PDB file of C-alpha atoms in Angstrom:
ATOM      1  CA  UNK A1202     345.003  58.660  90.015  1.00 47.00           C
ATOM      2  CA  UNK A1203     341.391  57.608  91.797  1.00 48.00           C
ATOM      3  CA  UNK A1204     338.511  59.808  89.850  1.00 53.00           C
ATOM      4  CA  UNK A1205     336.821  60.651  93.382  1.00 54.00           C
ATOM      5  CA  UNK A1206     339.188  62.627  94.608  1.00 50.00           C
ATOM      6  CA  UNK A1207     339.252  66.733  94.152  1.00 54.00           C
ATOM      7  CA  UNK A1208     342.365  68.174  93.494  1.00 53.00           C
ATOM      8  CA  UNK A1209     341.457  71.648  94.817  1.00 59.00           C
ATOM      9  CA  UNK A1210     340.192  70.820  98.007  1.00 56.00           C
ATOM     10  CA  UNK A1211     341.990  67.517  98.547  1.00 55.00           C
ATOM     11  CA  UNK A1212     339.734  65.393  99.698  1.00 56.00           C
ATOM     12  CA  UNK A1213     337.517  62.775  97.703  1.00 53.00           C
ATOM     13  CA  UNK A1214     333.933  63.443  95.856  1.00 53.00           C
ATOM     14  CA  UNK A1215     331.173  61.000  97.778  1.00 54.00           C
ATOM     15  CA  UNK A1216     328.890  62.047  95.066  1.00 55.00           C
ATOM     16  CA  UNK A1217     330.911  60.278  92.285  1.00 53.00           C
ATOM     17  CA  UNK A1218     330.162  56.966  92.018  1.00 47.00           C
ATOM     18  CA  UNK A1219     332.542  54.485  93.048  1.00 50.00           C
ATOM     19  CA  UNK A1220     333.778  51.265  91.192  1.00 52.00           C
ATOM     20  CA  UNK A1221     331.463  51.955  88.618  1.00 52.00           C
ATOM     21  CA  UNK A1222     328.654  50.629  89.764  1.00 52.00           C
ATOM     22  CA  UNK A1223     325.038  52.592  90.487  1.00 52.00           C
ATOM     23  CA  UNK A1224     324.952  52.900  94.226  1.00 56.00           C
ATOM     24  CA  UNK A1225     325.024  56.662  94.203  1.00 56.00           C
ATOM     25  CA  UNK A1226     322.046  56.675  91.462  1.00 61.00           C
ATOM     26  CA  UNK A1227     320.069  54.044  94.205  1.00 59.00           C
ATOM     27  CA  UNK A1228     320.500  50.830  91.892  1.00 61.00           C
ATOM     28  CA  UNK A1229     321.075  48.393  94.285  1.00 62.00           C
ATOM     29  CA  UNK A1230     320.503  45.691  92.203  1.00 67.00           C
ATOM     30  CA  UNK A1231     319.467  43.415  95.170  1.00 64.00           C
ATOM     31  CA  UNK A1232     319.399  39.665  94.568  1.00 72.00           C
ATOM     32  CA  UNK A1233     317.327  38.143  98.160  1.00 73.00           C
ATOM     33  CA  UNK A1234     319.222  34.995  99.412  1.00 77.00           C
ATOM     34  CA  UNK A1235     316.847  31.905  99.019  1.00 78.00           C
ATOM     35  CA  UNK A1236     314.762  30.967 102.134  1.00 77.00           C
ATOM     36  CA  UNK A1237     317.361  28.555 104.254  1.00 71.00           C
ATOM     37  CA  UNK A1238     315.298  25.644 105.638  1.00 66.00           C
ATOM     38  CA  UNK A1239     314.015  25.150 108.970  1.00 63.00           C
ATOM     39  CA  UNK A1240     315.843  22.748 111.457  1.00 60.00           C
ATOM     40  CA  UNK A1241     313.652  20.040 112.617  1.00 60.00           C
ATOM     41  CA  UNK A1242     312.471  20.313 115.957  1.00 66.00           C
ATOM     42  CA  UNK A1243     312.942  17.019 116.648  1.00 71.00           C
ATOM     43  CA  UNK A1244     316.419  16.116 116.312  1.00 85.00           C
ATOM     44  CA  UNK A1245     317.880  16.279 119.363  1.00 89.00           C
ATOM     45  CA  UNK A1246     314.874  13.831 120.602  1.00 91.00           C
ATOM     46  CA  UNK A1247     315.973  11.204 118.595  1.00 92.00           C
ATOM     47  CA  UNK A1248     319.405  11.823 119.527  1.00 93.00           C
ATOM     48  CA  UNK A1249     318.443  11.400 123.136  1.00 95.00           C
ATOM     49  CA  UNK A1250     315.772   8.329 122.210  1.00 96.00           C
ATOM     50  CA  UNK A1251     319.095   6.467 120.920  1.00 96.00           C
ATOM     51  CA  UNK A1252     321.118   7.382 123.803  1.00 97.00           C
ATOM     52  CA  UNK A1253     318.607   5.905 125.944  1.00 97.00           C
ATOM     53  CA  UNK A1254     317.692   2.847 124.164  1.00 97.00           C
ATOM     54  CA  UNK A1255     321.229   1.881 124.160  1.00 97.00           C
ATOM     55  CA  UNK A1256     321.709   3.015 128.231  1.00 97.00           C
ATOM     56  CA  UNK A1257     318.241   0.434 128.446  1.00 96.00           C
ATOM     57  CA  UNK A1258     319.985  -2.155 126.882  1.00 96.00           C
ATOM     58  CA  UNK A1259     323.178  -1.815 128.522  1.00 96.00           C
ATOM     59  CA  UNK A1260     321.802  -1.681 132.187  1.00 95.00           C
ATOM     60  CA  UNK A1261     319.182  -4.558 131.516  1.00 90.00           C
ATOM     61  CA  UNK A1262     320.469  -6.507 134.777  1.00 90.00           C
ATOM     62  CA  UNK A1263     320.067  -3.285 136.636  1.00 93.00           C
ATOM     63  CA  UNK A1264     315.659  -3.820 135.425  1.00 90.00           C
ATOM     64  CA  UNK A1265     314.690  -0.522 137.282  1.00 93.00           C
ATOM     65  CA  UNK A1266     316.662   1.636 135.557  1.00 96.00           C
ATOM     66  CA  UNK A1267     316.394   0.078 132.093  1.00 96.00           C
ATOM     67  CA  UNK A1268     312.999   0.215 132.604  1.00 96.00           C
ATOM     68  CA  UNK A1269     313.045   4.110 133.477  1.00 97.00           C
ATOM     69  CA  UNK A1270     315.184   4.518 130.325  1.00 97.00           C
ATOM     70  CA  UNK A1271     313.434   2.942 128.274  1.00 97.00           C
ATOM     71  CA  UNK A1272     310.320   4.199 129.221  1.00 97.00           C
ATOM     72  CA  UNK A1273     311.612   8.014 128.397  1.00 97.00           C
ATOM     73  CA  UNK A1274     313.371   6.806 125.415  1.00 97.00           C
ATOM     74  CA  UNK A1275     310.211   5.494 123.593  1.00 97.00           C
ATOM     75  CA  UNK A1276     308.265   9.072 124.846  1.00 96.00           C
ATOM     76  CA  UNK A1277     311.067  10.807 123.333  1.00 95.00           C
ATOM     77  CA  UNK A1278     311.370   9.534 120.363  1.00 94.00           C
ATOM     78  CA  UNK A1279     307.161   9.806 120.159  1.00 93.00           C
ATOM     79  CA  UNK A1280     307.744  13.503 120.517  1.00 92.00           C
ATOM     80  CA  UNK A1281     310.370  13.643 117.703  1.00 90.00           C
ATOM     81  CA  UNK A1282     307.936  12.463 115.437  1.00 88.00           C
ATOM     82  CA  UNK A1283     304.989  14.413 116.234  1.00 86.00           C
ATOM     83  CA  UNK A1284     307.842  17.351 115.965  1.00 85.00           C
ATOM     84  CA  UNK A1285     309.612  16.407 112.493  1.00 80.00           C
ATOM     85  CA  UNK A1286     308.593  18.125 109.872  1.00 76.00           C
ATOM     86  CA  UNK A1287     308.021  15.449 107.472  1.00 79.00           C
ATOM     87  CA  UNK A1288     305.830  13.917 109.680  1.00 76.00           C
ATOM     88  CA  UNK A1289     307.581  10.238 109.804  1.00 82.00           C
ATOM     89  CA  UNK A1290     310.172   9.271 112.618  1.00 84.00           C
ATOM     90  CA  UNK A1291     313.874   9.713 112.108  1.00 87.00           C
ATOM     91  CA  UNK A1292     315.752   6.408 111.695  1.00 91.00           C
ATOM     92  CA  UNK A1293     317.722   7.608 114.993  1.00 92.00           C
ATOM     93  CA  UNK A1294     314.041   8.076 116.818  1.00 92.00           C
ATOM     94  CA  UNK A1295     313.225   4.408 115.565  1.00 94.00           C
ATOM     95  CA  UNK A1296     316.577   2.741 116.426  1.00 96.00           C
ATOM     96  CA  UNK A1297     315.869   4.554 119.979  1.00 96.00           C
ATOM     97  CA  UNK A1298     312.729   3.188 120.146  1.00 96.00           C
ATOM     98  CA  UNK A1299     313.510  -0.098 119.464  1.00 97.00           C
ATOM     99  CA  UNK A1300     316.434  -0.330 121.681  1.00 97.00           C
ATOM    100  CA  UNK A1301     314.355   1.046 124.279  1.00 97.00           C
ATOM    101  CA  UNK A1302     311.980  -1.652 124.009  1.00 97.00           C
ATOM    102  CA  UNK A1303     314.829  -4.487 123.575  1.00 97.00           C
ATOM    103  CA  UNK A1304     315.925  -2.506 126.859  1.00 97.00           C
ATOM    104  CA  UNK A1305     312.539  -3.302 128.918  1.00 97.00           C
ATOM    105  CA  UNK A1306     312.145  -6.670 127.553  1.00 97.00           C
ATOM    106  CA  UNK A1307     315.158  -7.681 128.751  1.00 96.00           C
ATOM    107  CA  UNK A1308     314.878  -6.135 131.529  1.00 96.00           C
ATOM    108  CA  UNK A1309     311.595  -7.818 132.803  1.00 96.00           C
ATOM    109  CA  UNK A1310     313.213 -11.518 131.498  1.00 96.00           C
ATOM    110  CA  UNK A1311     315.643 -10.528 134.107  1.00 95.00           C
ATOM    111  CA  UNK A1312     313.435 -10.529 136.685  1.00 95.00           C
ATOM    112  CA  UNK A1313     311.573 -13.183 135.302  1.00 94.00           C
ATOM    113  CA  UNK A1314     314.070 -15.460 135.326  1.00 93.00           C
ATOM    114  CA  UNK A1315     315.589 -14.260 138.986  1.00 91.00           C
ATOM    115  CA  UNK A1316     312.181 -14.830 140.479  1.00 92.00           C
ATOM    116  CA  UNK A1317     312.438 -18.412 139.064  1.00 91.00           C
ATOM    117  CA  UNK A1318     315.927 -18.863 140.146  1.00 89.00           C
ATOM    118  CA  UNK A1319     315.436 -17.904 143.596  1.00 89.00           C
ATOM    119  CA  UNK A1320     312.330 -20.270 144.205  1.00 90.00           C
ATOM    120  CA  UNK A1321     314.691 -23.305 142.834  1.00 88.00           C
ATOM    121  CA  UNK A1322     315.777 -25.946 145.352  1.00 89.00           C
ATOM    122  CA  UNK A1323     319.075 -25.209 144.296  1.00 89.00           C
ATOM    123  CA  UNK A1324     319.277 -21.599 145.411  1.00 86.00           C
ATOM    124  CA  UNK A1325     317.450 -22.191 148.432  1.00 88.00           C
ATOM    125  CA  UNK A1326     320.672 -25.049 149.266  1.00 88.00           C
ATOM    126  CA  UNK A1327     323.017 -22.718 148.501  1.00 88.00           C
ATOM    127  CA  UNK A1328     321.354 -20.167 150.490  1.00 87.00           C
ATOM    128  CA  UNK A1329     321.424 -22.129 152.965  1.00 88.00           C
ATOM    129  CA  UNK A1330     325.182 -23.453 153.023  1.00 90.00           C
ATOM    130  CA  UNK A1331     325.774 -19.934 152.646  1.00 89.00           C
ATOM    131  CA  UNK A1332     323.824 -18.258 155.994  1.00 90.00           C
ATOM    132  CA  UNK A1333     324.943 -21.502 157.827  1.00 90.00           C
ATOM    133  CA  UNK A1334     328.743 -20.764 157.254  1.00 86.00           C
ATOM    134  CA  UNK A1335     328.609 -17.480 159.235  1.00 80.00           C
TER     135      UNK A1335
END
C-alpha cells in the first residue's frame, strides 16, 4: 500500500515525500541544461544567394533578368557573411556568389555577341528576305 496515504482520513499526506526523493525538504538538485547555440543569422541568405545564382545562370539568354539576379544574389550572399557568426562565408553563400557572377557574365556575352550578330551582313540578308516576304 502507497506510504502517502492516511488511513483515517482517506486521503493522501502531501507532506510525505514522494518517490523518495527530497522535493518536500526543497532539494531540487537542479542540473541547468548547457547553453544551446545560436543559429546563424545568415543562413537563409546563402540559401537564397544559391537560388539566385543558379536562376542567373539559367536565364542567361533572358540578360536583364540574370543580371537582376545576379546582382541580388552576390548582395545576399555579402550580407550572409557580414551576418555569420564565424565571420567567413558559407560554402552555399560562395557557390551563390559565384553562380551569380557566372550568371552576369554570361549574360553580358549574350548581348555581346547579339550586338555582333545583328550588325553581320548575314543577319541584315536574312532580315531582309524575311521583311520582303510579307
Amino acid at each position: 500500500m502507497d506510504n502517502n496515504f492516511n488511513d483515517q482520513n482517506n486521503e493522501y499526506d502531501l507532506n510525505k515525500s514522494q518517490n523518495n526523493n527530497d522535493f518536500g525538504n526543497g532539494n531540487f538538485n537542479y542540473t541547468p541544461q548547457p547553453e544551446q547555440p545560436q543559429k546563424d543569422g545568415g543562413h537563409g541568405l546563402a540559401i537564397a544567394s544559391l537560388v539566385l545564382g543558379i536562376l542567373a545562370v539559367i536565364s542567361c539568354c533572358c540578360w536583364y533578368l540574370s543580371i537582376i539576379l545576379g546582382v541580388v544574389g552576390i548582395v545576399l550572399a555579402v550580407i550572409s557573411k557580414s551576418k555569420s557568426s564565424t565571420g567567413k562565408m558559407e560554402t552555399m553563400a560562395l557557390v551563390g556568389m559565384i553562380l551569380s557572377i557566372l550568371g552576369i557574365v554570361l549574360a553580358l556575352v549574350y548581348v555581346i555577341w547579339a550586338v555582333n550578330y545583328m550588325q553581320s551582313p548575314a543577319y541584315q540578308d536574312a532580315l531582309d528576305q524575311f521583311m520582303n516576304s510579307y
